[in-house]
Short mmCIF file of C-alpha atoms and ligand atoms in Angstrom, two decimals:
data_model
loop_
_atom_site.label_atom_id
_atom_site.label_comp_id
_atom_site.label_asym_id
_atom_site.label_seq_id
_atom_site.Cartn_x
_atom_site.Cartn_y
_atom_site.Cartn_z
CA UNK A 1 49.31 44.74 120.33
CA UNK A 2 47.11 47.77 119.82
CA UNK A 3 48.20 50.76 117.83
CA UNK A 4 49.12 52.98 120.82
CA UNK A 5 51.18 50.13 122.30
CA UNK A 6 53.08 49.70 119.02
CA UNK A 7 53.97 53.37 118.80
CA UNK A 8 55.17 53.36 122.41
CA UNK A 9 57.48 50.45 121.57
CA UNK A 10 58.86 52.34 118.56
CA UNK A 11 59.48 55.44 120.69
CA UNK A 12 61.26 53.39 123.35
CA UNK A 13 63.46 51.69 120.74
CA UNK A 14 64.29 55.06 119.09
CA UNK A 15 65.15 56.50 122.50
CA UNK A 16 67.39 53.54 123.26
CA UNK A 17 69.39 53.74 119.99
CA UNK A 18 71.58 56.73 120.94
CA UNK A 19 72.05 55.28 124.41
CA UNK A 20 73.29 52.06 122.86
CA UNK A 21 75.50 54.00 120.36
CA UNK A 22 77.12 56.26 122.96
CA UNK A 23 77.11 53.62 125.68
CA UNK A 24 79.15 51.18 123.63
CA UNK A 25 81.57 53.80 122.21
CA UNK A 26 84.31 53.34 124.84
CA UNK A 27 84.25 49.58 124.39
CA UNK A 28 84.41 49.83 120.61
CA UNK A 29 87.24 52.39 120.81
CA UNK A 30 89.10 50.23 123.31
CA UNK A 31 89.02 47.25 121.01
CA UNK A 32 89.82 49.39 117.94
CA UNK A 33 92.99 50.76 119.53
CA UNK A 34 94.10 47.23 120.52
CA UNK A 35 93.15 45.71 117.17
CA UNK A 36 95.60 44.42 114.57
CA UNK A 37 94.47 46.92 111.89
CA UNK A 38 95.30 49.90 114.09
CA UNK A 39 98.61 48.53 115.34
CA UNK A 40 99.80 47.53 111.85
CA UNK A 41 98.93 50.88 110.33
CA UNK A 42 100.47 52.68 113.28
CA UNK A 43 103.84 51.05 112.72
CA UNK A 44 103.60 52.03 109.05
CA UNK A 45 103.14 55.73 109.87
CA UNK A 46 105.70 55.72 112.71
CA UNK A 47 108.37 57.35 110.52
CA UNK A 48 105.96 60.06 109.38
CA UNK A 49 104.95 60.69 113.00
CA UNK A 50 108.55 61.10 114.11
CA UNK A 51 109.18 63.53 111.23
CA UNK A 52 106.10 65.43 112.27
CA UNK A 53 107.34 65.63 115.84
CA UNK A 54 110.77 66.82 114.73
CA UNK A 55 109.20 69.64 112.72
CA UNK A 56 106.97 70.50 115.67
CA UNK A 57 109.99 70.62 117.97
CA UNK A 58 111.77 72.93 115.54
CA UNK A 59 108.73 75.21 115.44
CA UNK A 60 108.85 75.47 119.22
CA UNK A 61 112.55 76.37 119.16
CA UNK A 62 111.98 79.05 116.50
CA UNK A 63 109.19 80.53 118.58
CA UNK A 64 111.37 80.51 121.65
CA UNK A 65 113.91 82.69 119.87
CA UNK A 66 111.41 85.49 120.39
CA UNK A 67 113.08 87.55 117.68
CA UNK A 68 110.49 90.23 117.76
CA UNK A 69 111.76 92.74 120.26
CA UNK A 70 111.41 96.27 119.09
CA UNK A 71 111.55 99.58 120.73
CA UNK A 72 111.24 100.64 124.30
CA UNK A 73 107.72 100.34 125.55
CA UNK A 74 105.65 101.09 128.56
CA UNK A 75 103.19 98.63 129.99
CA UNK A 76 100.38 101.06 129.31
CA UNK A 77 100.87 101.14 125.57
CA UNK A 78 101.37 97.45 125.00
CA UNK A 79 99.20 94.58 126.04
CA UNK A 80 101.13 91.48 126.93
CA UNK A 81 99.83 87.95 126.57
CA UNK A 82 98.86 86.38 129.83
CA UNK A 83 100.91 83.54 131.27
CA UNK A 84 98.19 81.13 130.11
CA UNK A 85 98.38 82.44 126.57
CA UNK A 86 102.13 82.01 126.65
CA UNK A 87 101.61 78.37 127.51
CA UNK A 88 99.15 77.89 124.69
CA UNK A 89 101.53 79.55 122.26
CA UNK A 90 104.49 77.79 123.85
CA UNK A 91 106.50 80.95 124.06
CA UNK A 92 108.35 82.53 126.92
CA UNK A 93 106.75 85.61 128.42
CA UNK A 94 108.40 88.67 126.88
CA UNK A 95 110.98 90.65 128.77
CA UNK A 96 109.80 93.94 130.16
CA UNK A 97 109.99 96.72 127.65
CA UNK A 98 110.07 94.53 124.57
CA UNK A 99 107.45 93.49 122.10
CA UNK A 100 107.13 89.83 121.36
CA UNK A 101 105.35 87.31 119.22
CA UNK A 102 101.62 87.47 119.29
CA UNK A 103 101.73 90.88 120.85
CA UNK A 104 99.19 93.53 120.32
CA UNK A 105 100.31 97.12 120.34
CA UNK A 106 97.68 99.81 120.79
CA UNK A 107 98.50 103.16 119.22
CA UNK A 108 96.29 106.10 120.11
CA UNK A 109 96.19 108.55 117.24
CA UNK A 110 94.06 110.96 115.25
CA UNK A 111 91.28 109.89 112.89
CA UNK A 112 93.26 110.95 109.83
CA UNK A 113 96.12 108.69 110.88
CA UNK A 114 93.71 105.77 111.27
CA UNK A 115 92.61 106.43 107.67
CA UNK A 116 96.22 106.82 106.54
CA UNK A 117 97.27 103.54 108.14
CA UNK A 118 94.52 101.68 106.32
CA UNK A 119 95.88 102.91 102.97
CA UNK A 120 99.62 102.90 103.63
CA UNK A 121 100.64 100.97 106.75
CA UNK A 122 104.34 101.05 105.80
CA UNK A 123 104.43 104.84 106.00
CA UNK A 124 103.30 104.82 109.63
CA UNK A 125 105.03 101.67 110.81
CA UNK A 126 108.40 103.11 109.78
CA UNK A 127 107.82 106.01 112.16
CA UNK A 128 109.30 105.50 115.59
CA UNK A 129 106.56 107.32 117.45
CA UNK A 130 103.93 104.89 116.16
CA UNK A 131 105.70 101.56 115.92
CA UNK A 132 108.50 102.03 118.44
CA UNK A 133 111.17 100.94 116.03
CA UNK A 134 113.61 103.03 114.09
CA UNK A 135 114.13 102.88 110.35
CA UNK A 136 117.86 102.33 110.79
CA UNK A 137 120.30 99.44 110.49
CA UNK A 138 119.29 97.95 113.83
CA UNK A 139 115.63 98.22 112.87
CA UNK A 140 116.37 96.53 109.57
CA UNK A 141 118.18 93.74 111.39
CA UNK A 142 115.25 93.19 113.76
CA UNK A 143 112.73 93.18 110.91
CA UNK A 144 114.80 90.74 108.86
CA UNK A 145 115.14 88.30 111.74
CA UNK A 146 111.45 88.50 112.46
CA UNK A 147 110.66 87.99 108.80
CA UNK A 148 112.96 84.97 108.56
CA UNK A 149 111.50 83.32 111.65
CA UNK A 150 107.91 83.99 110.64
CA UNK A 151 108.71 82.62 107.21
CA UNK A 152 110.02 79.43 108.81
CA UNK A 153 106.94 79.20 111.00
CA UNK A 154 104.60 79.72 108.05
CA UNK A 155 106.29 77.00 106.09
CA UNK A 156 106.52 74.63 109.05
CA UNK A 157 102.86 75.15 109.86
CA UNK A 158 101.98 74.24 106.30
CA UNK A 159 104.18 71.11 106.51
CA UNK A 160 102.64 70.08 109.84
CA UNK A 161 99.08 70.40 108.56
CA UNK A 162 100.00 68.40 105.45
CA UNK A 163 101.75 65.65 107.45
CA UNK A 164 98.90 65.43 109.93
CA UNK A 165 96.47 64.87 107.10
CA UNK A 166 98.78 62.32 105.52
CA UNK A 167 99.07 60.40 108.81
CA UNK A 168 95.32 60.33 109.40
CA UNK A 169 94.52 59.38 105.81
CA UNK A 170 96.91 56.43 105.83
CA UNK A 171 95.56 55.32 109.21
CA UNK A 172 92.06 55.07 107.69
CA UNK A 173 90.57 55.84 111.10
CA UNK A 174 86.82 55.10 111.51
CA UNK A 175 84.63 58.18 111.71
CA UNK A 176 83.45 57.60 115.26
CA UNK A 177 87.06 57.55 116.45
CA UNK A 178 87.83 60.84 114.68
CA UNK A 179 84.67 62.32 116.12
CA UNK A 180 84.92 61.24 119.74
CA UNK A 181 88.47 60.07 120.41
CA UNK A 182 90.83 62.49 118.66
CA UNK A 183 92.98 63.19 121.76
CA UNK A 184 93.28 59.44 122.44
CA UNK A 185 94.15 58.81 118.79
CA UNK A 186 96.82 61.53 118.77
CA UNK A 187 98.27 60.12 121.99
CA UNK A 188 98.24 56.52 120.73
CA UNK A 189 99.99 57.58 117.53
CA UNK A 190 102.65 59.41 119.54
CA UNK A 191 101.95 62.78 117.94
CA UNK A 192 103.06 65.73 120.06
CA UNK A 193 100.17 68.20 119.60
CA UNK A 194 101.25 71.41 117.93
CA UNK A 195 99.40 74.70 118.02
CA UNK A 196 99.35 75.91 114.48
CA UNK A 197 98.49 79.56 114.91
CA UNK A 198 101.04 82.02 113.60
CA UNK A 199 102.26 84.60 116.10
CA UNK A 200 102.07 87.69 113.88
CA UNK A 201 102.53 90.86 115.88
CA UNK A 202 99.57 93.18 115.53
CA UNK A 203 99.33 96.96 115.67
CA UNK A 204 95.98 98.55 116.37
CA UNK A 205 95.76 102.24 115.50
CA UNK A 206 92.84 103.69 117.34
CA UNK A 207 91.06 107.02 117.41
CA UNK A 208 88.57 107.76 120.16
CA UNK A 209 86.44 110.87 119.97
CA UNK A 210 86.79 113.11 123.05
CA UNK A 211 83.46 111.96 124.50
CA UNK A 212 84.39 108.37 123.65
CA UNK A 213 81.24 107.94 121.60
CA UNK A 214 82.93 106.93 118.37
CA UNK A 215 85.95 104.71 117.88
CA UNK A 216 87.86 104.27 114.61
CA UNK A 217 90.35 101.49 114.30
CA UNK A 218 92.85 100.21 111.77
CA UNK A 219 94.39 96.85 112.57
CA UNK A 220 97.72 96.06 110.95
CA UNK A 221 99.07 92.52 111.05
CA UNK A 222 102.81 92.19 110.59
CA UNK A 223 102.66 89.19 108.29
CA UNK A 224 105.51 88.24 105.97
CA UNK A 225 104.11 90.24 103.04
CA UNK A 226 103.95 93.44 105.09
CA UNK A 227 107.35 92.73 106.61
CA UNK A 228 108.82 92.45 103.11
CA UNK A 229 107.45 95.91 102.26
CA UNK A 230 108.78 97.33 105.53
CA UNK A 231 112.20 95.80 104.93
CA UNK A 232 112.51 97.23 101.43
CA UNK A 233 111.36 100.66 102.61
CA UNK A 234 113.84 100.70 105.50
CA UNK A 235 116.72 99.54 103.27
CA UNK A 236 115.79 102.22 100.74
CA UNK A 237 115.97 104.84 103.48
CA UNK A 238 119.29 103.55 104.75
CA UNK A 239 120.71 103.70 101.22
CA UNK A 240 119.54 107.28 100.72
CA UNK A 241 120.79 108.24 104.15
CA UNK A 242 124.26 106.92 103.48
CA UNK A 243 124.70 108.64 100.13
CA UNK A 244 123.32 111.88 101.58
CA UNK A 245 125.95 111.75 104.32
CA UNK A 246 128.63 111.08 101.72
CA UNK A 247 127.48 113.96 99.57
CA UNK A 248 127.53 116.31 102.52
CA UNK A 249 130.99 115.18 103.57
CA UNK A 250 132.24 116.06 100.07
CA UNK A 251 131.26 119.67 100.63
CA UNK A 252 134.69 120.84 101.75
CA UNK A 253 135.59 124.45 102.51
CA UNK A 254 137.86 124.38 99.49
CA UNK A 255 134.93 123.42 97.22
CA UNK A 256 132.73 126.14 98.75
CA UNK A 257 135.40 128.79 98.13
CA UNK A 258 135.86 127.55 94.58
CA UNK A 259 132.12 127.87 93.80
CA UNK A 260 131.87 131.37 95.31
CA UNK A 261 134.87 132.50 93.28
CA UNK A 262 133.39 130.97 90.12
CA UNK A 263 130.08 132.84 90.73
CA UNK A 264 131.99 136.09 91.45
CA UNK A 265 130.61 136.25 95.01
CA UNK A 266 127.15 136.97 93.56
CA UNK A 267 123.78 135.38 94.42
CA UNK A 268 122.71 133.42 91.37
CA UNK A 269 119.03 134.16 91.99
CA UNK A 270 118.69 137.81 93.03
CA UNK A 271 122.07 139.12 91.84
CA UNK A 272 123.09 140.74 95.12
CA UNK A 273 126.88 140.69 95.44
CA UNK A 274 129.59 140.98 98.09
CA UNK A 275 131.18 143.66 95.91
CA UNK A 276 128.32 146.02 96.78
CA UNK A 277 127.39 144.53 100.19
CA UNK A 278 130.64 143.41 101.86
CA UNK A 279 128.85 141.87 104.87
CA UNK A 280 126.50 139.79 102.72
CA UNK A 281 126.26 136.16 103.83
CA UNK A 282 126.69 133.86 100.84
CA UNK A 283 125.97 130.13 100.89
CA UNK A 284 126.70 127.31 98.50
CA UNK A 285 123.56 125.46 97.50
CA UNK A 286 122.86 122.10 95.81
CA UNK A 287 120.75 122.87 92.72
CA UNK A 288 119.27 119.36 92.90
CA UNK A 289 118.98 118.76 96.66
CA UNK A 290 121.01 115.95 98.22
CA UNK A 291 117.72 114.50 99.53
CA UNK A 292 116.66 114.03 95.90
CA UNK A 293 119.89 112.42 94.79
CA UNK A 294 121.87 115.59 93.90
CA UNK A 295 125.66 115.36 94.03
CA UNK A 296 128.32 117.65 95.50
CA UNK A 297 129.93 118.53 92.15
CA UNK A 298 130.52 122.03 90.69
CA UNK A 299 127.78 121.56 88.05
CA UNK A 300 125.21 120.98 90.79
CA UNK A 301 126.38 123.82 93.04
CA UNK A 302 125.55 127.51 93.03
CA UNK A 303 126.15 130.55 95.19
CA UNK A 304 123.06 132.01 96.88
CA UNK A 305 122.52 134.76 99.38
CA UNK A 306 121.10 133.46 102.65
CA UNK A 307 117.63 134.90 101.90
CA UNK A 308 117.30 133.14 98.57
CA UNK A 309 118.73 129.95 100.04
CA UNK A 310 116.18 129.94 102.83
CA UNK A 311 113.33 130.62 100.44
CA UNK A 312 114.49 127.74 98.23
CA UNK A 313 114.74 125.19 101.06
CA UNK A 314 111.24 126.11 102.22
CA UNK A 315 109.95 125.40 98.72
CA UNK A 316 111.75 122.06 98.61
CA UNK A 317 110.38 121.07 102.00
CA UNK A 318 106.77 121.80 101.09
CA UNK A 319 107.17 120.32 97.63
CA UNK A 320 106.26 123.59 95.83
CA UNK A 321 108.26 124.29 92.71
ZN1 ZN B 1 119.73 136.18 96.59
#
């Protein structure tokens, strides 16, 4: 054999190796899956597999609850997952006019809002005009349900990944099986495949310049951490709202008359009085505003003429002292 002949032989053998490797794969896999080692180990992990499948089934049922339905929407503002995506995610297509799991809501807004959202998403998500949900009791209920279900899904996903690894480790599957026959392996083990993505709803705040040349975006994912912040903000607002209503309801006519009499029908800021101007409109004002936790008690009330009262509420609104 001359040198060129020898190198040709080597090249032919090298070329044949992968053909032999891939060509015999199905046969080797066939005998592996029928072999005693596989069958013995499979019966050992059977309990783990059935636990895995139970968890997976539960995940599907939680996702089917479709708890995330907020606000009234139009098809233009919200993009819905396609029917195919619904199948992948194993969820029902959302009802018209409701947001659902895995949804993406586009919000067109100004550039400064895009910046604001990046720094303080809670501030903007609690506004109805951006998120489509109200910071009221119903909104709180929706958020809490969504948070609970996503929490379950997060945990279940973690459990599923852990169990899957445990199953495969104790099976001691050869590498070529893992590499080329994963679907067969999963089927033979009786594992019901589970898609492990988490269906966090997403809000995309977007600013487009008039000519459409520049686009700024802030993407907000409603994960459990953000939902917790939203929930505490909404509950805080509900609390404040309730006490404010209570404080206002305590402002009876009798209390108003009592305060005016105490202040001798005189504005406590400018000193104008009904004694000199009989038609003067006097109002009873909360010294510490109700919106800042002030109470409807005589110590926190004063008589003001309408001009001074209006000037004061403007200052409170703009935060100037
Ligand atoms: Zn006055």
